[in-house]
Amino acid sequence: DQQVKQNSPSLSVQEGRISILNCDYTNSMFDYFLWYKKYPAEGPTFLISISSIKDKNEDGRFTVFLNKSAKHLSLHIVPSQPGDSAVYFCAASDYNNDMRFGAGTRLTVKP
Amino acid sequence: EAGVTQSPTHLIKTRGQQATLRCSPISGHTSVYWYQQALGLGLQFLLWYDEGEERNRGNFPPRFSGRQFPNYSSELNVNALELEDSALYLCASKTGGEGNQPQHFGDGTRLSIL
């Protein structure tokens, strides 16, 4: 079941510009949302999260926006750096700690 | 602080065999999760253990099983291996109890079925 969807398999941006990664979900019971970054041959690394009582959370260059009515969240990276090139997974969980992941978006930041 | 550790890094088996994958959570974490990432796909939830009990399992056949030990480490067992079981198996841990906390992942075990 595709409860969390990342419709863009890949994204390419220029160094210094903004990267915007999108994620949609269908389960209205989800109340906690996360973004993970994954490099090849490594496990996913937690990046940033947001609970459903907020609509924005910021941590340095990374900002996550949540639109509950649209069941949509996005990750903004500003400015993008070549080291940000990785696969980004969106995840969502409900009160049962049942976490679902999107299929991932491969971000390439070009120097 | 040591992260989540998984062993072995790689495992090669043949069809019909049994595989055992191991995971040690971050110190202080009581919940352990297992995920399967097949080639080109996202992470599929397999199992969740907390305080030694299985709390939830994903849509996988019963030949996927596991357990959590008193020290909170965990094993994933896959019986009667099939070619389609070839995947990266990821373990994650988090603090137990209520409240939203992120899961922290190990680097995975690459299981290859010949």
PDB file of C-alpha atoms in Angstrom:
ATOM      1  CA  ASP A   1       0.000   0.000   0.000  1.00  0.00           C
ATOM      2  CA  GLN A   2       1.400   3.356  -1.080  1.00  0.00           C
ATOM      3  CA  GLN A   3       0.476   5.468   1.905  1.00  0.00           C
ATOM      4  CA  VAL A   4       3.493   7.709   1.383  1.00  0.00           C
ATOM      5  CA  LYS A   5       4.419   8.786  -2.122  1.00  0.00           C
ATOM      6  CA  GLN A   6       7.395  10.587  -3.563  1.00  0.00           C
ATOM      7  CA  ASN A   7       6.434  11.136  -7.161  1.00  0.00           C
ATOM      8  CA  SER A   8       9.780  12.483  -8.355  1.00  0.00           C
ATOM      9  CA  PRO A   9      12.403   9.736  -8.579  1.00  0.00           C
ATOM     10  CA  SER A  10      15.140  12.275  -9.216  1.00  0.00           C
ATOM     11  CA  LEU A  11      15.951  15.970  -8.950  1.00  0.00           C
ATOM     12  CA  SER A  12      18.937  17.912 -10.206  1.00  0.00           C
ATOM     13  CA  VAL A  13      19.826  21.429  -8.998  1.00  0.00           C
ATOM     14  CA  GLN A  14      22.762  23.791  -9.244  1.00  0.00           C
ATOM     15  CA  GLU A  15      25.000  24.388  -6.245  1.00  0.00           C
ATOM     16  CA  GLY A  16      23.796  27.384  -4.240  1.00  0.00           C
ATOM     17  CA  ARG A  17      20.196  27.121  -5.440  1.00  0.00           C
ATOM     18  CA  ILE A  18      17.183  25.796  -3.548  1.00  0.00           C
ATOM     19  CA  SER A  19      16.281  22.105  -3.617  1.00  0.00           C
ATOM     20  CA  ILE A  20      12.617  21.270  -3.022  1.00  0.00           C
ATOM     21  CA  LEU A  21      11.663  17.653  -2.422  1.00  0.00           C
ATOM     22  CA  ASN A  22       7.997  16.739  -2.225  1.00  0.00           C
ATOM     23  CA  CYS A  23       6.011  14.025  -0.504  1.00  0.00           C
ATOM     24  CA  ASP A  24       2.301  13.159  -0.359  1.00  0.00           C
ATOM     25  CA  TYR A  25       0.497  10.871   2.044  1.00  0.00           C
ATOM     26  CA  THR A  26      -2.968   9.355   2.184  1.00  0.00           C
ATOM     27  CA  ASN A  27      -3.414   8.241   5.809  1.00  0.00           C
ATOM     28  CA  SER A  28      -4.989  10.988   7.896  1.00  0.00           C
ATOM     29  CA  MET A  29      -3.874   9.154  11.073  1.00  0.00           C
ATOM     30  CA  PHE A  30      -0.239  10.049  10.431  1.00  0.00           C
ATOM     31  CA  ASP A  31       0.888  12.598  13.002  1.00  0.00           C
ATOM     32  CA  TYR A  32       4.671  12.608  12.727  1.00  0.00           C
ATOM     33  CA  PHE A  33       6.677  13.158   9.571  1.00  0.00           C
ATOM     34  CA  LEU A  34      10.376  12.752   8.908  1.00  0.00           C
ATOM     35  CA  TRP A  35      12.985  13.121   6.208  1.00  0.00           C
ATOM     36  CA  TYR A  36      15.969  10.817   5.921  1.00  0.00           C
ATOM     37  CA  LYS A  37      19.039  11.065   3.716  1.00  0.00           C
ATOM     38  CA  LYS A  38      20.776   7.984   2.366  1.00  0.00           C
ATOM     39  CA  TYR A  39      24.218   7.660   0.809  1.00  0.00           C
ATOM     40  CA  PRO A  40      25.197   4.492  -1.099  1.00  0.00           C
ATOM     41  CA  ALA A  41      26.280   1.591   1.126  1.00  0.00           C
ATOM     42  CA  GLU A  42      25.028   3.371   4.262  1.00  0.00           C
ATOM     43  CA  GLY A  43      21.796   3.268   6.203  1.00  0.00           C
ATOM     44  CA  PRO A  44      19.356   6.193   6.110  1.00  0.00           C
ATOM     45  CA  THR A  45      20.351   9.119   8.326  1.00  0.00           C
ATOM     46  CA  PHE A  46      17.690  11.129  10.141  1.00  0.00           C
ATOM     47  CA  LEU A  47      17.555  14.706   8.860  1.00  0.00           C
ATOM     48  CA  ILE A  48      14.570  16.587  10.210  1.00  0.00           C
ATOM     49  CA  SER A  49      11.057  15.917  11.478  1.00  0.00           C
ATOM     50  CA  ILE A  50       7.779  17.707  12.098  1.00  0.00           C
ATOM     51  CA  SER A  51       4.731  16.838  14.150  1.00  0.00           C
ATOM     52  CA  SER A  52       1.225  17.401  12.878  1.00  0.00           C
ATOM     53  CA  ILE A  53       0.651  20.313  15.273  1.00  0.00           C
ATOM     54  CA  LYS A  54       3.170  22.396  13.348  1.00  0.00           C
ATOM     55  CA  ASP A  55       3.354  23.532   9.744  1.00  0.00           C
ATOM     56  CA  LYS A  56       7.050  24.371   9.595  1.00  0.00           C
ATOM     57  CA  ASN A  57      10.270  23.216  11.200  1.00  0.00           C
ATOM     58  CA  GLU A  58      13.682  24.613  10.440  1.00  0.00           C
ATOM     59  CA  ASP A  59      17.179  23.294  11.136  1.00  0.00           C
ATOM     60  CA  GLY A  60      19.995  25.214   9.505  1.00  0.00           C
ATOM     61  CA  ARG A  61      19.770  24.863   5.742  1.00  0.00           C
ATOM     62  CA  PHE A  62      16.891  22.396   6.006  1.00  0.00           C
ATOM     63  CA  THR A  63      13.216  23.347   6.391  1.00  0.00           C
ATOM     64  CA  VAL A  64      10.252  21.005   6.337  1.00  0.00           C
ATOM     65  CA  PHE A  65       6.789  22.306   5.528  1.00  0.00           C
ATOM     66  CA  LEU A  66       3.574  20.426   6.318  1.00  0.00           C
ATOM     67  CA  ASN A  67       0.217  21.085   4.678  1.00  0.00           C
ATOM     68  CA  LYS A  68      -2.223  18.834   6.497  1.00  0.00           C
ATOM     69  CA  SER A  69      -5.257  19.766   4.431  1.00  0.00           C
ATOM     70  CA  ALA A  70      -3.426  18.772   1.257  1.00  0.00           C
ATOM     71  CA  LYS A  71      -1.661  15.827   2.955  1.00  0.00           C
ATOM     72  CA  HIS A  72       1.585  17.141   1.566  1.00  0.00           C
ATOM     73  CA  LEU A  73       5.003  17.874   2.957  1.00  0.00           C
ATOM     74  CA  SER A  74       8.130  19.247   1.419  1.00  0.00           C
ATOM     75  CA  LEU A  75      11.795  19.565   2.288  1.00  0.00           C
ATOM     76  CA  HIS A  76      13.649  22.730   1.288  1.00  0.00           C
ATOM     77  CA  ILE A  77      17.445  22.815   1.223  1.00  0.00           C
ATOM     78  CA  VAL A  78      18.946  26.281   0.914  1.00  0.00           C
ATOM     79  CA  PRO A  79      21.615  26.728  -0.296  1.00  0.00           C
ATOM     80  CA  SER A  80      22.166  23.329  -1.869  1.00  0.00           C
ATOM     81  CA  GLN A  81      25.680  21.894  -1.678  1.00  0.00           C
ATOM     82  CA  PRO A  82      27.314  19.039  -3.646  1.00  0.00           C
ATOM     83  CA  GLY A  83      27.534  17.033  -0.403  1.00  0.00           C
ATOM     84  CA  ASP A  84      23.736  17.055  -0.262  1.00  0.00           C
ATOM     85  CA  SER A  85      23.657  14.691  -3.243  1.00  0.00           C
ATOM     86  CA  ALA A  86      21.942  11.564  -1.915  1.00  0.00           C
ATOM     87  CA  VAL A  87      18.622   9.738  -1.910  1.00  0.00           C
ATOM     88  CA  TYR A  88      16.031  11.436   0.316  1.00  0.00           C
ATOM     89  CA  PHE A  89      13.227   9.417   1.908  1.00  0.00           C
ATOM     90  CA  CYS A  90      10.054  10.873   3.304  1.00  0.00           C
ATOM     91  CA  ALA A  91       8.459   8.934   6.194  1.00  0.00           C
ATOM     92  CA  ALA A  92       5.296   9.200   8.240  1.00  0.00           C
ATOM     93  CA  SER A  93       4.095   7.468  11.373  1.00  0.00           C
ATOM     94  CA  ASP A  94       0.909   7.237  13.402  1.00  0.00           C
ATOM     95  CA  TYR A  95       0.248   6.810  17.144  1.00  0.00           C
ATOM     96  CA  ASN A  96       1.116   3.117  16.777  1.00  0.00           C
ATOM     97  CA  ASN A  97       4.654   4.060  15.739  1.00  0.00           C
ATOM     98  CA  ASP A  98       3.848   2.370  12.442  1.00  0.00           C
ATOM     99  CA  MET A  99       6.202   4.182  10.052  1.00  0.00           C
ATOM    100  CA  ARG A 100       5.783   4.170   6.290  1.00  0.00           C
ATOM    101  CA  PHE A 101       8.401   5.334   3.810  1.00  0.00           C
ATOM    102  CA  GLY A 102       8.231   6.808   0.348  1.00  0.00           C
ATOM    103  CA  ALA A 103      10.238   5.308  -2.503  1.00  0.00           C
ATOM    104  CA  GLY A 104      12.843   8.073  -2.337  1.00  0.00           C
ATOM    105  CA  THR A 105      14.061  10.950  -4.506  1.00  0.00           C
ATOM    106  CA  ARG A 106      17.632  11.021  -5.765  1.00  0.00           C
ATOM    107  CA  LEU A 107      18.991  14.560  -5.424  1.00  0.00           C
ATOM    108  CA  THR A 108      21.998  15.591  -7.476  1.00  0.00           C
ATOM    109  CA  VAL A 109      23.596  18.948  -6.712  1.00  0.00           C
ATOM    110  CA  LYS A 110      25.885  20.061  -9.518  1.00  0.00           C
ATOM    111  CA  PRO A 111      28.937  22.250  -8.767  1.00  0.00           C
TER     112      PRO A 111
ATOM    113  CA  GLU B   1      27.733   7.108  21.173  1.00  0.00           C
ATOM    114  CA  ALA B   2      27.802   3.938  19.079  1.00  0.00           C
ATOM    115  CA  GLY B   3      25.123   3.767  16.420  1.00  0.00           C
ATOM    116  CA  VAL B   4      22.978   0.852  15.351  1.00  0.00           C
ATOM    117  CA  THR B   5      25.172  -2.049  14.289  1.00  0.00           C
ATOM    118  CA  GLN B   6      24.155  -4.856  11.980  1.00  0.00           C
ATOM    119  CA  SER B   7      25.868  -8.115  11.086  1.00  0.00           C
ATOM    120  CA  PRO B   8      26.862  -9.563   8.785  1.00  0.00           C
ATOM    121  CA  THR B   9      27.400  -6.849   6.184  1.00  0.00           C
ATOM    122  CA  HIS B  10      26.825  -9.286   3.355  1.00  0.00           C
ATOM    123  CA  LEU B  11      25.218 -12.725   3.327  1.00  0.00           C
ATOM    124  CA  ILE B  12      24.996 -15.111   0.403  1.00  0.00           C
ATOM    125  CA  LYS B  13      22.566 -18.012   0.536  1.00  0.00           C
ATOM    126  CA  THR B  14      20.864 -20.398  -1.860  1.00  0.00           C
ATOM    127  CA  ARG B  15      17.176 -21.021  -2.349  1.00  0.00           C
ATOM    128  CA  GLY B  16      15.555 -22.986   0.472  1.00  0.00           C
ATOM    129  CA  GLN B  17      18.203 -22.119   3.053  1.00  0.00           C
ATOM    130  CA  GLN B  18      17.667 -20.108   6.210  1.00  0.00           C
ATOM    131  CA  ALA B  19      19.255 -16.736   7.020  1.00  0.00           C
ATOM    132  CA  THR B  20      19.816 -15.014  10.362  1.00  0.00           C
ATOM    133  CA  LEU B  21      20.524 -11.300  10.532  1.00  0.00           C
ATOM    134  CA  ARG B  22      21.528  -9.507  13.727  1.00  0.00           C
ATOM    135  CA  CYS B  23      21.079  -5.997  15.056  1.00  0.00           C
ATOM    136  CA  SER B  24      22.358  -4.135  18.109  1.00  0.00           C
ATOM    137  CA  PRO B  25      20.429  -0.950  18.890  1.00  0.00           C
ATOM    138  CA  ILE B  26      21.780   2.316  20.212  1.00  0.00           C
ATOM    139  CA  SER B  27      22.380   2.120  23.945  1.00  0.00           C
ATOM    140  CA  GLY B  28      19.202   3.092  25.785  1.00  0.00           C
ATOM    141  CA  HIS B  29      16.917   2.314  22.851  1.00  0.00           C
ATOM    142  CA  THR B  30      14.341  -0.380  23.553  1.00  0.00           C
ATOM    143  CA  SER B  31      12.487  -0.465  20.222  1.00  0.00           C
ATOM    144  CA  VAL B  32      13.921  -2.240  17.177  1.00  0.00           C
ATOM    145  CA  TYR B  33      12.467  -2.143  13.689  1.00  0.00           C
ATOM    146  CA  TRP B  34      13.312  -4.233  10.627  1.00  0.00           C
ATOM    147  CA  TYR B  35      12.835  -3.094   7.030  1.00  0.00           C
ATOM    148  CA  GLN B  36      13.417  -4.642   3.622  1.00  0.00           C
ATOM    149  CA  GLN B  37      14.667  -2.525   0.743  1.00  0.00           C
ATOM    150  CA  ALA B  38      14.520  -4.414  -2.524  1.00  0.00           C
ATOM    151  CA  LEU B  39      16.392  -3.023  -5.518  1.00  0.00           C
ATOM    152  CA  GLY B  40      14.794   0.187  -6.768  1.00  0.00           C
ATOM    153  CA  LEU B  41      12.106   0.174  -4.105  1.00  0.00           C
ATOM    154  CA  GLY B  42      11.534   2.066  -0.883  1.00  0.00           C
ATOM    155  CA  LEU B  43      11.757   0.690   2.620  1.00  0.00           C
ATOM    156  CA  GLN B  44       9.097  -1.904   3.399  1.00  0.00           C
ATOM    157  CA  PHE B  45       8.263  -2.370   7.084  1.00  0.00           C
ATOM    158  CA  LEU B  46       8.862  -5.916   8.326  1.00  0.00           C
ATOM    159  CA  LEU B  47       8.757  -6.130  12.133  1.00  0.00           C
ATOM    160  CA  TRP B  48       8.743  -3.983  15.250  1.00  0.00           C
ATOM    161  CA  TYR B  49       9.958  -5.189  18.664  1.00  0.00           C
ATOM    162  CA  ASP B  50       9.734  -3.307  21.920  1.00  0.00           C
ATOM    163  CA  GLU B  51      10.709  -4.557  25.386  1.00  0.00           C
ATOM    164  CA  GLY B  52      11.114  -8.069  24.023  1.00  0.00           C
ATOM    165  CA  GLU B  53       7.650  -8.256  22.481  1.00  0.00           C
ATOM    166  CA  GLU B  54       6.608  -8.221  18.832  1.00  0.00           C
ATOM    167  CA  ARG B  55       4.422  -5.103  18.541  1.00  0.00           C
ATOM    168  CA  ASN B  56       3.590  -5.108  14.849  1.00  0.00           C
ATOM    169  CA  ARG B  57       4.520  -6.794  11.598  1.00  0.00           C
ATOM    170  CA  GLY B  58       4.239  -5.760   7.991  1.00  0.00           C
ATOM    171  CA  ASN B  59       2.691  -7.584   5.067  1.00  0.00           C
ATOM    172  CA  PHE B  60       5.270 -10.364   4.846  1.00  0.00           C
ATOM    173  CA  PRO B  61       4.804 -14.160   5.012  1.00  0.00           C
ATOM    174  CA  PRO B  62       5.345 -16.032   8.300  1.00  0.00           C
ATOM    175  CA  ARG B  63       8.735 -17.341   7.141  1.00  0.00           C
ATOM    176  CA  PHE B  64       9.979 -13.875   8.118  1.00  0.00           C
ATOM    177  CA  SER B  65      10.276 -13.892  11.895  1.00  0.00           C
ATOM    178  CA  GLY B  66      12.458 -12.527  14.614  1.00  0.00           C
ATOM    179  CA  ARG B  67      12.958 -11.900  18.256  1.00  0.00           C
ATOM    180  CA  GLN B  68      14.342  -9.359  20.670  1.00  0.00           C
ATOM    181  CA  PHE B  69      16.667 -10.353  23.467  1.00  0.00           C
ATOM    182  CA  PRO B  70      16.788  -9.004  27.062  1.00  0.00           C
ATOM    183  CA  ASN B  71      19.658  -6.681  26.065  1.00  0.00           C
ATOM    184  CA  TYR B  72      17.352  -5.279  23.323  1.00  0.00           C
ATOM    185  CA  SER B  73      19.412  -6.672  20.459  1.00  0.00           C
ATOM    186  CA  SER B  74      17.403  -8.420  17.789  1.00  0.00           C
ATOM    187  CA  GLU B  75      17.527 -11.176  15.201  1.00  0.00           C
ATOM    188  CA  LEU B  76      15.670 -11.429  11.926  1.00  0.00           C
ATOM    189  CA  ASN B  77      15.212 -14.965  10.602  1.00  0.00           C
ATOM    190  CA  VAL B  78      14.149 -15.753   7.083  1.00  0.00           C
ATOM    191  CA  ASN B  79      13.278 -19.390   6.365  1.00  0.00           C
ATOM    192  CA  ALA B  80      12.895 -21.194   3.042  1.00  0.00           C
ATOM    193  CA  LEU B  81      14.719 -18.424   1.196  1.00  0.00           C
ATOM    194  CA  GLU B  82      13.408 -17.406  -2.215  1.00  0.00           C
ATOM    195  CA  LEU B  83      15.134 -15.450  -4.970  1.00  0.00           C
ATOM    196  CA  GLU B  84      12.838 -12.475  -4.300  1.00  0.00           C
ATOM    197  CA  ASP B  85      14.226 -12.199  -0.760  1.00  0.00           C
ATOM    198  CA  SER B  86      17.395 -10.701  -2.194  1.00  0.00           C
ATOM    199  CA  ALA B  87      17.460  -7.202  -0.707  1.00  0.00           C
ATOM    200  CA  LEU B  88      19.063  -4.851   1.764  1.00  0.00           C
ATOM    201  CA  TYR B  89      17.710  -5.487   5.260  1.00  0.00           C
ATOM    202  CA  LEU B  90      17.832  -2.469   7.524  1.00  0.00           C
ATOM    203  CA  CYS B  91      17.464  -2.361  11.265  1.00  0.00           C
ATOM    204  CA  ALA B  92      16.490   0.796  13.150  1.00  0.00           C
ATOM    205  CA  SER B  93      16.142   1.615  16.827  1.00  0.00           C
ATOM    206  CA  LYS B  94      14.447   4.320  18.866  1.00  0.00           C
ATOM    207  CA  THR B  95      13.646   5.082  22.438  1.00  0.00           C
ATOM    208  CA  GLY B  96      10.588   3.288  23.735  1.00  0.00           C
ATOM    209  CA  GLY B  97       7.446   4.708  25.254  1.00  0.00           C
ATOM    210  CA  GLU B  98       5.126   7.386  23.965  1.00  0.00           C
ATOM    211  CA  GLY B  99       6.085  10.491  22.116  1.00  0.00           C
ATOM    212  CA  ASN B 100       7.470  11.083  18.669  1.00  0.00           C
ATOM    213  CA  GLN B 101      11.108  10.206  18.230  1.00  0.00           C
ATOM    214  CA  PRO B 102      13.038   9.421  15.035  1.00  0.00           C
ATOM    215  CA  GLN B 103      14.274   5.954  14.238  1.00  0.00           C
ATOM    216  CA  HIS B 104      18.021   5.604  13.759  1.00  0.00           C
ATOM    217  CA  PHE B 105      19.282   3.125  11.188  1.00  0.00           C
ATOM    218  CA  GLY B 106      22.197   0.770  10.839  1.00  0.00           C
ATOM    219  CA  ASP B 107      24.001   0.307   7.522  1.00  0.00           C
ATOM    220  CA  GLY B 108      22.118  -2.869   6.699  1.00  0.00           C
ATOM    221  CA  THR B 109      22.791  -6.455   5.694  1.00  0.00           C
ATOM    222  CA  ARG B 110      22.868  -7.177   1.980  1.00  0.00           C
ATOM    223  CA  LEU B 111      21.249 -10.603   1.495  1.00  0.00           C
ATOM    224  CA  SER B 112      21.809 -12.274  -1.860  1.00  0.00           C
ATOM    225  CA  ILE B 113      19.983 -15.461  -2.842  1.00  0.00           C
ATOM    226  CA  LEU B 114      21.573 -17.549  -5.575  1.00  0.00           C
TER     227      LEU B 114
END
